[in-house]
XYZ file of N, CA and C in Angstrom:
207
model
N 11.190 4.807 17.507
C 11.565 3.562 18.158
C 11.828 2.525 17.083
N 12.967 1.914 17.174
C 13.334 0.886 16.210
C 12.534 -0.385 16.459
N 12.179 -1.054 15.398
C 11.408 -2.292 15.517
C 12.218 -3.399 16.174
N 13.521 -3.309 16.124
C 14.363 -4.355 16.674
C 14.990 -3.952 18.006
N 14.437 -2.941 18.623
C 14.941 -2.470 19.902
C 14.250 -3.184 21.058
N 14.778 -2.988 22.244
C 14.201 -3.615 23.428
C 13.567 -2.562 24.322
N 12.756 -3.027 25.235
C 12.082 -2.157 26.195
C 13.113 -1.350 26.988
N 14.153 -2.014 27.434
C 15.165 -1.364 28.255
C 15.908 -0.264 27.490
N 16.166 -0.489 26.227
C 16.879 0.513 25.423
C 16.018 1.737 25.128
N 14.729 1.550 25.009
C 13.848 2.644 24.611
C 13.154 3.334 25.777
N 13.236 2.767 26.952
C 12.521 3.310 28.107
C 12.875 4.765 28.380
N 14.140 5.124 28.264
C 14.540 6.508 28.550
C 13.918 7.516 27.574
N 13.525 7.074 26.397
C 12.872 7.956 25.428
C 11.379 8.096 25.732
N 10.795 7.052 26.266
C 9.349 6.982 26.463
C 8.914 7.595 27.791
N 9.735 7.498 28.793
C 9.352 7.822 30.163
C 8.883 9.275 30.341
N 9.330 10.183 29.522
C 8.953 11.595 29.677
C 7.683 11.977 28.926
N 7.131 11.063 28.185
C 5.876 11.318 27.486
C 4.734 11.261 28.495
N 3.829 12.239 28.482
C 2.725 12.247 29.468
C 1.820 11.019 29.370
N 1.760 10.390 28.225
C 0.919 9.202 28.059
C 1.497 7.985 28.772
N 2.775 8.052 29.098
C 3.458 6.946 29.773
C 2.761 6.583 31.084
N 2.280 7.552 31.803
C 1.674 7.325 33.113
C 0.222 6.855 33.046
N -0.342 6.803 31.870
C -1.733 6.375 31.727
C -1.909 4.872 31.940
N -0.842 4.115 31.806
C -0.901 2.658 31.959
C -0.021 2.223 33.128
N -0.318 1.046 33.669
C 0.575 0.529 34.709
C 1.795 -0.110 34.050
N 2.774 -0.492 34.842
C 4.050 -0.950 34.286
C 3.922 -2.208 33.437
N 3.063 -3.139 33.832
C 2.869 -4.352 33.023
C 2.281 -4.019 31.664
N 1.256 -3.178 31.670
C 0.592 -2.807 30.418
C 1.548 -2.061 29.496
N 2.371 -1.201 30.048
C 3.329 -0.444 29.233
C 4.226 -1.382 28.440
N 4.788 -2.353 29.155
C 5.718 -3.270 28.491
C 4.994 -4.152 27.473
N 3.794 -4.620 27.807
C 3.026 -5.453 26.868
C 2.705 -4.683 25.593
N 2.265 -3.462 25.752
C 1.908 -2.661 24.580
C 3.151 -2.343 23.750
N 4.264 -2.101 24.413
C 5.515 -1.878 23.689
C 5.880 -3.110 22.864
N 5.786 -4.278 23.480
C 6.110 -5.522 22.775
C 5.178 -5.746 21.592
N 3.906 -5.447 21.757
C 2.946 -5.567 20.646
C 3.319 -4.612 19.520
N 3.673 -3.385 19.891
C 4.059 -2.392 18.898
C 5.275 -2.855 18.109
N 6.272 -3.372 18.821
C 7.502 -3.818 18.165
C 7.209 -4.966 17.206
N 6.386 -5.921 17.617
C 6.044 -7.040 16.734
C 5.328 -6.549 15.476
N 4.404 -5.629 15.659
C 3.679 -5.065 14.528
C 4.630 -4.324 13.602
N 5.522 -3.552 14.192
C 6.471 -2.767 13.407
C 7.425 -3.670 12.618
N 7.835 -4.784 13.216
C 8.709 -5.740 12.518
C 7.996 -6.283 11.283
N 6.731 -6.667 11.451
C 5.958 -7.188 10.315
C 5.843 -6.140 9.219
N 5.585 -4.887 9.611
C 5.464 -3.817 8.630
C 6.776 -3.594 7.894
N 7.882 -3.603 8.633
C 9.178 -3.395 8.000
C 9.517 -4.511 7.019
N 9.194 -5.759 7.375
C 9.432 -6.866 6.453
C 8.586 -6.719 5.193
N 7.330 -6.318 5.352
C 6.467 -6.117 4.182
C 7.017 -5.009 3.292
N 7.454 -3.912 3.907
C 8.023 -2.806 3.138
C 9.278 -3.249 2.390
N 10.124 -3.999 3.068
C 11.364 -4.475 2.458
C 11.063 -5.409 1.290
N 10.085 -6.294 1.487
C 9.725 -7.239 0.432
C 9.155 -6.509 -0.777
N 8.296 -5.509 -0.536
C 7.709 -4.782 -1.662
C 8.768 -3.970 -2.402
N 9.747 -3.419 -1.674
C 10.829 -2.696 -2.341
C 11.651 -3.639 -3.210
N 11.893 -4.840 -2.707
C 12.656 -5.825 -3.470
C 11.907 -6.224 -4.737
N 10.593 -6.460 -4.613
C 9.797 -6.812 -5.789
C 9.783 -5.682 -6.805
N 9.674 -4.459 -6.331
C 9.680 -3.309 -7.220
C 11.022 -3.205 -7.947
N 12.102 -3.424 -7.226
C 13.429 -3.366 -7.842
C 13.575 -4.454 -8.911
N 13.055 -5.637 -8.640
C 13.117 -6.724 -9.618
C 12.321 -6.368 -10.877
N 11.133 -5.795 -10.671
C 10.309 -5.398 -11.813
C 11.000 -4.322 -12.638
N 11.610 -3.362 -11.977
C 12.321 -2.301 -12.680
C 13.505 -2.871 -13.464
N 14.187 -3.845 -12.883
C 15.308 -4.470 -13.570
C 14.829 -5.218 -14.810
N 13.707 -5.932 -14.690
C 13.161 -6.645 -15.846
C 12.758 -5.668 -16.941
N 12.175 -4.541 -16.557
C 11.814 -3.515 -17.545
C 13.056 -2.988 -18.247
N 14.109 -2.791 -17.483
C 15.357 -2.319 -18.059
C 15.891 -3.315 -19.079
N 15.845 -4.597 -18.741
C 16.303 -5.627 -19.685
C 15.441 -5.651 -20.936
N 14.132 -5.516 -20.760
C 13.231 -5.514 -21.914
C 13.489 -4.310 -22.810
N 13.711 -3.159 -22.193
C 13.973 -1.952 -22.974
C 15.284 -2.048 -23.741
N 16.255 -2.734 -23.181
C 17.533 -2.874 -23.862
C 17.575 -4.131 -24.737
N 16.416 -4.797 -24.836
C 16.241 -5.980 -25.672
C 17.191 -7.115 -25.284
N 17.339 -7.295 -23.983
C 18.096 -8.416 -23.453
C 17.140 -9.348 -22.738
N 17.546 -10.584 -22.568
C 16.685 -11.520 -21.848
C 17.272 -11.788 -20.459
N 16.404 -12.034 -19.501
C 16.919 -12.301 -18.145
C 17.538 -13.634 -18.135
């Protein structure tokens, strides 16, 4: 499930899972929304850490080639 997807777009994927029936319809949507919010935060953190890592690698490359940023 994509972090930027909606309940309506993902419902057809979820409905056949046996766990789907364990909750009522309100709870299902609330938990989905919580999951999506959490996933968005995780994706932003991952993206930020990848960017920082790329910057560090670039600085190392400049240092190794004896250039200044």
